[in-house]
PDB file of C-alpha atoms in Angstrom:
ATOM      1  CA  UNK A  30      -0.021   0.217  -0.070  1.00  0.00           C
ATOM      2  CA  UNK A  31       1.191   3.414  -0.683  1.00  0.00           C
ATOM      3  CA  UNK A  32       0.223   6.405   0.676  1.00  0.00           C
ATOM      4  CA  UNK A  33       1.008   9.896  -0.035  1.00  0.00           C
ATOM      5  CA  UNK A  34       0.410  13.126   1.521  1.00  0.00           C
ATOM      6  CA  UNK A  35      -0.939  16.116  -0.238  1.00  0.00           C
ATOM      7  CA  UNK A  36      -1.659  19.015   2.229  1.00  0.00           C
ATOM      8  CA  UNK A  37      -1.202  18.944   6.175  1.00  0.00           C
ATOM      9  CA  UNK A  38      -4.770  19.879   7.863  1.00  0.00           C
ATOM     10  CA  UNK A  39      -5.190  22.200  10.215  1.00  0.00           C
ATOM     11  CA  UNK A  40      -7.642  20.132  11.614  1.00  0.00           C
ATOM     12  CA  UNK A  41      -7.380  18.943  16.074  1.00  0.00           C
ATOM     13  CA  UNK A  42      -9.411  16.526  17.859  1.00  0.00           C
ATOM     14  CA  UNK A  43     -11.268  15.563  14.776  1.00  0.00           C
ATOM     15  CA  UNK A  44     -14.166  12.795  15.428  1.00  0.00           C
ATOM     16  CA  UNK A  45     -12.916   9.992  12.671  1.00  0.00           C
ATOM     17  CA  UNK A  46     -15.420   8.440   9.502  1.00  0.00           C
ATOM     18  CA  UNK A  47     -14.333   5.568   7.993  1.00  0.00           C
ATOM     19  CA  UNK A  48     -16.140   3.626   6.101  1.00  0.00           C
ATOM     20  CA  UNK A  49     -15.193   1.554   2.890  1.00  0.00           C
ATOM     21  CA  UNK A  50     -17.285  -0.176  -0.245  1.00  0.00           C
ATOM     22  CA  UNK A  51     -18.633  -3.138   1.310  1.00  0.00           C
ATOM     23  CA  UNK A  52     -22.622  -4.829   1.056  1.00  0.00           C
ATOM     24  CA  UNK A  53     -25.214  -3.590  -0.568  1.00  0.00           C
ATOM     25  CA  UNK A  54     -22.217   0.072  -1.113  1.00  0.00           C
ATOM     26  CA  UNK A  55     -23.933   1.374   2.384  1.00  0.00           C
ATOM     27  CA  UNK A  56     -20.538   2.286   3.971  1.00  0.00           C
ATOM     28  CA  UNK A  57     -19.265   4.184   0.239  1.00  0.00           C
ATOM     29  CA  UNK A  58     -22.999   5.604  -0.097  1.00  0.00           C
ATOM     30  CA  UNK A  59     -22.602   7.189   3.058  1.00  0.00           C
ATOM     31  CA  UNK A  60     -18.416   8.539   2.929  1.00  0.00           C
ATOM     32  CA  UNK A  61     -19.675   9.995  -0.279  1.00  0.00           C
ATOM     33  CA  UNK A  62     -22.441  11.319   0.485  1.00  0.00           C
ATOM     34  CA  UNK A  63     -20.618  13.238   3.711  1.00  0.00           C
ATOM     35  CA  UNK A  64     -18.116  14.264   1.407  1.00  0.00           C
ATOM     36  CA  UNK A  65     -20.813  15.751  -1.075  1.00  0.00           C
ATOM     37  CA  UNK A  66     -22.404  17.430   1.265  1.00  0.00           C
ATOM     38  CA  UNK A  67     -20.105  18.853   2.938  1.00  0.00           C
ATOM     39  CA  UNK A  68     -17.956  20.061   0.734  1.00  0.00           C
ATOM     40  CA  UNK A  69     -14.839  18.263   2.645  1.00  0.00           C
ATOM     41  CA  UNK A  70     -10.900  18.571   1.343  1.00  0.00           C
ATOM     42  CA  UNK A  71      -8.763  16.116   0.043  1.00  0.00           C
ATOM     43  CA  UNK A  72      -4.991  15.861   2.259  1.00  0.00           C
ATOM     44  CA  UNK A  73      -4.069  12.450   1.534  1.00  0.00           C
ATOM     45  CA  UNK A  74      -4.365   9.532  -0.842  1.00  0.00           C
ATOM     46  CA  UNK A  75      -3.769   5.569   0.127  1.00  0.00           C
ATOM     47  CA  UNK A  76      -3.316   3.504  -3.326  1.00  0.00           C
ATOM     48  CA  UNK A  77      -2.856   0.216  -4.001  1.00  0.00           C
ATOM     49  CA  UNK A  78      -0.255  -1.068  -6.607  1.00  0.00           C
ATOM     50  CA  UNK A  79      -1.482  -3.917  -6.998  1.00  0.00           C
ATOM     51  CA  UNK A  80      -4.243  -4.623  -8.239  1.00  0.00           C
ATOM     52  CA  UNK A  81      -6.493  -8.082  -7.747  1.00  0.00           C
ATOM     53  CA  UNK A  82      -8.377  -7.518 -10.683  1.00  0.00           C
ATOM     54  CA  UNK A  83      -8.531  -6.428 -14.131  1.00  0.00           C
ATOM     55  CA  UNK A  84     -11.441  -4.497 -16.121  1.00  0.00           C
ATOM     56  CA  UNK A  85     -13.807  -5.957 -19.025  1.00  0.00           C
ATOM     57  CA  UNK A  86     -15.031  -3.254 -21.046  1.00  0.00           C
ATOM     58  CA  UNK A  87     -16.518  -5.360 -23.027  1.00  0.00           C
ATOM     59  CA  UNK A  88     -13.825  -6.881 -25.762  1.00  0.00           C
ATOM     60  CA  UNK A  89     -10.504  -5.537 -24.119  1.00  0.00           C
ATOM     61  CA  UNK A  90      -9.583  -4.618 -20.558  1.00  0.00           C
ATOM     62  CA  UNK A  91      -7.887  -2.207 -17.921  1.00  0.00           C
ATOM     63  CA  UNK A  92      -6.162  -2.184 -14.726  1.00  0.00           C
ATOM     64  CA  UNK A  93      -8.444  -0.736 -12.562  1.00  0.00           C
ATOM     65  CA  UNK A  94      -6.948   2.350 -10.380  1.00  0.00           C
ATOM     66  CA  UNK A  95      -7.734   1.484  -6.867  1.00  0.00           C
ATOM     67  CA  UNK A  96      -7.304   4.531  -4.564  1.00  0.00           C
ATOM     68  CA  UNK A  97      -8.527   5.870  -1.583  1.00  0.00           C
ATOM     69  CA  UNK A  98      -9.218   9.100  -0.019  1.00  0.00           C
ATOM     70  CA  UNK A  99      -8.689  11.242   3.457  1.00  0.00           C
ATOM     71  CA  UNK A 100     -10.629  14.673   3.592  1.00  0.00           C
ATOM     72  CA  UNK A 101     -11.290  16.703   6.158  1.00  0.00           C
ATOM     73  CA  UNK A 102     -13.757  19.027   7.067  1.00  0.00           C
ATOM     74  CA  UNK A 103     -14.636  21.096  10.213  1.00  0.00           C
ATOM     75  CA  UNK A 104     -14.071  18.872  12.775  1.00  0.00           C
ATOM     76  CA  UNK A 105     -13.906  15.934  10.826  1.00  0.00           C
ATOM     77  CA  UNK A 106     -11.895  13.464   9.229  1.00  0.00           C
ATOM     78  CA  UNK A 107     -13.215  11.562   6.666  1.00  0.00           C
ATOM     79  CA  UNK A 108     -12.122   8.551   4.726  1.00  0.00           C
ATOM     80  CA  UNK A 109     -12.115   5.278   2.443  1.00  0.00           C
ATOM     81  CA  UNK A 110     -15.947   5.284  -0.157  1.00  0.00           C
ATOM     82  CA  UNK A 111     -15.414   4.905  -3.529  1.00  0.00           C
ATOM     83  CA  UNK A 112     -14.963   1.765  -5.383  1.00  0.00           C
ATOM     84  CA  UNK A 113     -13.553  -1.898  -3.489  1.00  0.00           C
ATOM     85  CA  UNK A 114     -11.386  -2.685  -0.981  1.00  0.00           C
ATOM     86  CA  UNK A 115      -8.122  -4.015  -0.617  1.00  0.00           C
ATOM     87  CA  UNK A 116      -8.435  -8.157  -0.671  1.00  0.00           C
ATOM     88  CA  UNK A 117      -4.853  -9.010  -0.160  1.00  0.00           C
ATOM     89  CA  UNK A 118      -4.643  -9.628   3.393  1.00  0.00           C
ATOM     90  CA  UNK A 119      -1.489  -7.650   4.635  1.00  0.00           C
ATOM     91  CA  UNK A 120      -2.492  -4.604   2.285  1.00  0.00           C
ATOM     92  CA  UNK A 121      -6.079  -4.039   4.444  1.00  0.00           C
ATOM     93  CA  UNK A 122      -4.171  -4.304   8.069  1.00  0.00           C
ATOM     94  CA  UNK A 123      -1.359  -1.812   6.613  1.00  0.00           C
ATOM     95  CA  UNK A 124      -4.431   0.772   6.074  1.00  0.00           C
ATOM     96  CA  UNK A 125      -6.243   0.108   8.852  1.00  0.00           C
ATOM     97  CA  UNK A 126      -2.932   0.838  10.582  1.00  0.00           C
ATOM     98  CA  UNK A 127      -2.490   3.976   8.970  1.00  0.00           C
ATOM     99  CA  UNK A 128      -5.762   5.319   9.288  1.00  0.00           C
ATOM    100  CA  UNK A 129      -5.281   4.342  13.461  1.00  0.00           C
ATOM    101  CA  UNK A 130      -2.181   6.404  12.527  1.00  0.00           C
ATOM    102  CA  UNK A 131      -3.680   9.707  10.861  1.00  0.00           C
ATOM    103  CA  UNK A 132      -5.987   9.355  13.420  1.00  0.00           C
ATOM    104  CA  UNK A 133      -3.350   9.582  15.947  1.00  0.00           C
ATOM    105  CA  UNK A 134      -1.434  12.435  14.399  1.00  0.00           C
ATOM    106  CA  UNK A 135      -4.092  14.538  14.647  1.00  0.00           C
ATOM    107  CA  UNK A 136      -5.455  12.935  18.040  1.00  0.00           C
ATOM    108  CA  UNK A 137      -8.641  12.073  17.376  1.00  0.00           C
ATOM    109  CA  UNK A 138     -10.667  10.602  20.331  1.00  0.00           C
ATOM    110  CA  UNK A 139     -12.983   8.619  17.919  1.00  0.00           C
ATOM    111  CA  UNK A 140     -13.709   6.392  14.782  1.00  0.00           C
ATOM    112  CA  UNK A 141     -17.029   5.584  13.117  1.00  0.00           C
ATOM    113  CA  UNK A 142     -17.267   3.425  10.957  1.00  0.00           C
ATOM    114  CA  UNK A 143     -20.348   2.278   8.456  1.00  0.00           C
ATOM    115  CA  UNK A 144     -21.333  -0.592   6.655  1.00  0.00           C
ATOM    116  CA  UNK A 145     -24.253  -3.352   5.633  1.00  0.00           C
ATOM    117  CA  UNK A 146     -26.818  -5.577   8.652  1.00  0.00           C
ATOM    118  CA  UNK A 147     -27.836  -8.649   6.171  1.00  0.00           C
ATOM    119  CA  UNK A 148     -30.883  -9.862   7.255  1.00  0.00           C
ATOM    120  CA  UNK A 149     -33.768 -11.986   6.707  1.00  0.00           C
ATOM    121  CA  UNK A 150     -36.051  -9.462   8.171  1.00  0.00           C
ATOM    122  CA  UNK A 151     -38.076  -8.252   5.261  1.00  0.00           C
ATOM    123  CA  UNK A 152     -37.601  -4.524   5.728  1.00  0.00           C
ATOM    124  CA  UNK A 153     -40.720  -1.286   4.971  1.00  0.00           C
ATOM    125  CA  UNK A 154     -39.244   1.248   4.035  1.00  0.00           C
ATOM    126  CA  UNK A 155     -37.389   2.854   7.101  1.00  0.00           C
ATOM    127  CA  UNK A 156     -34.640  -0.170   7.642  1.00  0.00           C
ATOM    128  CA  UNK A 157     -32.670   0.247  11.395  1.00  0.00           C
ATOM    129  CA  UNK A 158     -28.948   0.470  11.805  1.00  0.00           C
ATOM    130  CA  UNK A 159     -27.203  -1.447  14.757  1.00  0.00           C
ATOM    131  CA  UNK A 160     -23.935  -0.365  16.419  1.00  0.00           C
ATOM    132  CA  UNK A 161     -21.551  -1.966  18.155  1.00  0.00           C
ATOM    133  CA  UNK A 162     -18.503  -1.090  19.976  1.00  0.00           C
ATOM    134  CA  UNK A 163     -15.099  -1.149  20.757  1.00  0.00           C
ATOM    135  CA  UNK A 164     -15.889  -1.157  24.465  1.00  0.00           C
ATOM    136  CA  UNK A 165     -19.597  -2.688  27.000  1.00  0.00           C
ATOM    137  CA  UNK A 166     -18.997   0.336  28.842  1.00  0.00           C
ATOM    138  CA  UNK A 167     -19.899   2.699  25.410  1.00  0.00           C
ATOM    139  CA  UNK A 168     -22.334  -0.324  24.345  1.00  0.00           C
ATOM    140  CA  UNK A 169     -24.604   0.221  27.836  1.00  0.00           C
ATOM    141  CA  UNK A 170     -24.280   4.237  26.881  1.00  0.00           C
ATOM    142  CA  UNK A 171     -25.961   3.926  23.677  1.00  0.00           C
ATOM    143  CA  UNK A 172     -28.777   2.001  24.291  1.00  0.00           C
ATOM    144  CA  UNK A 173     -29.263   4.209  27.633  1.00  0.00           C
ATOM    145  CA  UNK A 174     -29.155   6.481  24.544  1.00  0.00           C
ATOM    146  CA  UNK A 175     -31.938   4.428  22.872  1.00  0.00           C
ATOM    147  CA  UNK A 176     -30.015   2.988  20.402  1.00  0.00           C
ATOM    148  CA  UNK A 177     -29.811   0.083  19.018  1.00  0.00           C
ATOM    149  CA  UNK A 178     -26.766  -2.203  18.982  1.00  0.00           C
ATOM    150  CA  UNK A 179     -26.586  -6.032  17.459  1.00  0.00           C
ATOM    151  CA  UNK A 180     -28.667  -7.971  18.412  1.00  0.00           C
ATOM    152  CA  UNK A 181     -26.661 -11.995  18.511  1.00  0.00           C
ATOM    153  CA  UNK A 182     -22.709 -12.340  18.215  1.00  0.00           C
ATOM    154  CA  UNK A 183     -21.335 -12.677  14.478  1.00  0.00           C
ATOM    155  CA  UNK A 184     -18.076 -12.627  12.603  1.00  0.00           C
ATOM    156  CA  UNK A 185     -17.611  -8.634  10.922  1.00  0.00           C
ATOM    157  CA  UNK A 186     -14.931  -8.934   8.186  1.00  0.00           C
ATOM    158  CA  UNK A 187     -13.311  -6.462   5.804  1.00  0.00           C
ATOM    159  CA  UNK A 188     -12.212  -2.780   6.741  1.00  0.00           C
ATOM    160  CA  UNK A 189     -15.976  -1.462   8.421  1.00  0.00           C
ATOM    161  CA  UNK A 190     -15.178  -4.213  11.362  1.00  0.00           C
ATOM    162  CA  UNK A 191     -11.322  -4.773  11.656  1.00  0.00           C
ATOM    163  CA  UNK A 192     -10.910  -0.815  12.029  1.00  0.00           C
ATOM    164  CA  UNK A 193     -12.631  -1.346  15.142  1.00  0.00           C
ATOM    165  CA  UNK A 194     -10.310  -4.326  16.447  1.00  0.00           C
ATOM    166  CA  UNK A 195      -7.066  -1.791  15.530  1.00  0.00           C
ATOM    167  CA  UNK A 196      -8.866   0.964  17.378  1.00  0.00           C
ATOM    168  CA  UNK A 197      -9.684  -0.788  20.377  1.00  0.00           C
ATOM    169  CA  UNK A 198      -5.749  -2.434  20.605  1.00  0.00           C
ATOM    170  CA  UNK A 199      -4.644   1.573  20.346  1.00  0.00           C
ATOM    171  CA  UNK A 200      -7.023   2.961  23.243  1.00  0.00           C
ATOM    172  CA  UNK A 201      -9.452   4.220  20.407  1.00  0.00           C
ATOM    173  CA  UNK A 202     -12.666   4.799  20.902  1.00  0.00           C
ATOM    174  CA  UNK A 203     -14.492   3.850  18.332  1.00  0.00           C
ATOM    175  CA  UNK A 204     -18.114   2.900  16.987  1.00  0.00           C
ATOM    176  CA  UNK A 205     -19.827   0.387  14.112  1.00  0.00           C
ATOM    177  CA  UNK A 206     -22.852   1.247  12.353  1.00  0.00           C
ATOM    178  CA  UNK A 207     -24.370  -1.082   9.933  1.00  0.00           C
ATOM    179  CA  UNK A 208     -27.452  -0.086   8.425  1.00  0.00           C
ATOM    180  CA  UNK A 209     -30.184  -3.228   7.610  1.00  0.00           C
ATOM    181  CA  UNK A 210     -30.938  -4.988   4.295  1.00  0.00           C
ATOM    182  CA  UNK A 211     -32.620  -7.645   2.302  1.00  0.00           C
ATOM    183  CA  UNK A 212     -30.414  -7.598  -1.152  1.00  0.00           C
ATOM    184  CA  UNK A 213     -26.456  -7.000  -0.215  1.00  0.00           C
ATOM    185  CA  UNK A 214     -25.601  -6.955  -4.755  1.00  0.00           C
ATOM    186  CA  UNK A 215     -27.344  -3.448  -5.576  1.00  0.00           C
ATOM    187  CA  UNK A 216     -27.469  -0.162  -3.320  1.00  0.00           C
ATOM    188  CA  UNK A 217     -29.297   0.728  -0.574  1.00  0.00           C
ATOM    189  CA  UNK A 218     -29.578   3.515  -0.224  1.00  0.00           C
ATOM    190  CA  UNK A 219     -32.231   3.790   2.733  1.00  0.00           C
ATOM    191  CA  UNK A 220     -29.644   1.307   4.620  1.00  0.00           C
ATOM    192  CA  UNK A 221     -27.411   3.868   4.278  1.00  0.00           C
ATOM    193  CA  UNK A 222     -29.934   7.239   4.790  1.00  0.00           C
ATOM    194  CA  UNK A 223     -30.938   5.567   8.656  1.00  0.00           C
ATOM    195  CA  UNK A 224     -26.862   5.578   9.009  1.00  0.00           C
ATOM    196  CA  UNK A 225     -26.650   9.374   8.985  1.00  0.00           C
ATOM    197  CA  UNK A 226     -29.459  10.120  11.027  1.00  0.00           C
ATOM    198  CA  UNK A 227     -28.222   8.433  14.179  1.00  0.00           C
ATOM    199  CA  UNK A 228     -24.725   9.859  12.975  1.00  0.00           C
ATOM    200  CA  UNK A 229     -26.336  13.407  13.810  1.00  0.00           C
ATOM    201  CA  UNK A 230     -27.607  12.433  16.587  1.00  0.00           C
ATOM    202  CA  UNK A 231     -24.846  11.114  18.682  1.00  0.00           C
ATOM    203  CA  UNK A 232     -22.179  13.286  16.465  1.00  0.00           C
ATOM    204  CA  UNK A 233     -25.344  17.026  17.258  1.00  0.00           C
ATOM    205  CA  UNK A 234     -24.511  17.684  13.704  1.00  0.00           C
ATOM    206  CA  UNK A 235     -26.232  18.418  10.788  1.00  0.00           C
ATOM    207  CA  UNK A 236     -24.430  16.288   7.825  1.00  0.00           C
ATOM    208  CA  UNK A 237     -26.772  17.515   4.720  1.00  0.00           C
ATOM    209  CA  UNK A 238     -30.269  17.090   3.107  1.00  0.00           C
ATOM    210  CA  UNK A 239     -31.047  13.528   2.439  1.00  0.00           C
ATOM    211  CA  UNK A 240     -33.402  14.085  -0.330  1.00  0.00           C
ATOM    212  CA  UNK A 241     -31.366  12.777  -3.485  1.00  0.00           C
ATOM    213  CA  UNK A 242     -30.929   9.453  -1.714  1.00  0.00           C
ATOM    214  CA  UNK A 243     -34.421   9.817  -1.306  1.00  0.00           C
ATOM    215  CA  UNK A 244     -35.955   9.564  -4.714  1.00  0.00           C
ATOM    216  CA  UNK A 245     -32.643   7.332  -5.468  1.00  0.00           C
ATOM    217  CA  UNK A 246     -33.702   4.649  -3.000  1.00  0.00           C
ATOM    218  CA  UNK A 247     -37.589   4.575  -5.228  1.00  0.00           C
ATOM    219  CA  UNK A 248     -35.740   5.211  -8.329  1.00  0.00           C
ATOM    220  CA  UNK A 249     -34.407   0.982  -7.399  1.00  0.00           C
ATOM    221  CA  UNK A 250     -37.336   0.457  -5.849  1.00  0.00           C
ATOM    222  CA  UNK A 251     -39.613   1.148  -9.046  1.00  0.00           C
ATOM    223  CA  UNK A 252     -37.280  -0.530 -10.675  1.00  0.00           C
ATOM    224  CA  UNK A 253     -37.712  -3.801  -9.626  1.00  0.00           C
ATOM    225  CA  UNK A 254     -41.706  -3.345  -9.321  1.00  0.00           C
ATOM    226  CA  UNK A 255     -41.757  -3.143 -13.272  1.00  0.00           C
TER     227      UNK A 255
END
């Protein structure tokens, strides 16, 4: 994994929101939404020099340009979004460690990660968001606020789970937010909206108007009705 620093943002003790593409694209949808809404600025890039696939453009192939951005706004560092995540374990570990190193560099006290929560429960148009955290004490605080916690023991794979383990090992509090979804193979905008609303509740800050995400959700629903 290769890293390049573009500028040094003047931020101190930010909240870090870090998530990569996962089932339903939920992590990327939320990260991209926040970046667009808050007009965040790019300050660092992570790039893999060893892609694990090629893209067939229909008769000819291209190598993917796999890179992910660190961006910032007032009191926030946003990492990830885009497409894909490392398929090679050492690269995934290097990426998680870099997020931790950047968090420490700017004295971040909290890391949020985001993703999908696959369920067989038939969902209405208001999927729930479940959270899990790096400590029992923090989980109890969330329950006291009426925030739903993950209902059973499970394995959380990929960046959107592993980053919580890295945070815990490094003494940084962290929380994973996972929006319910039934169909992980299609973009899940309503799960993303649910996560955004939960984030706003816990961070006491407005992240943006979700009307466009609602319209995108309706478009997908209509395509399945036809």
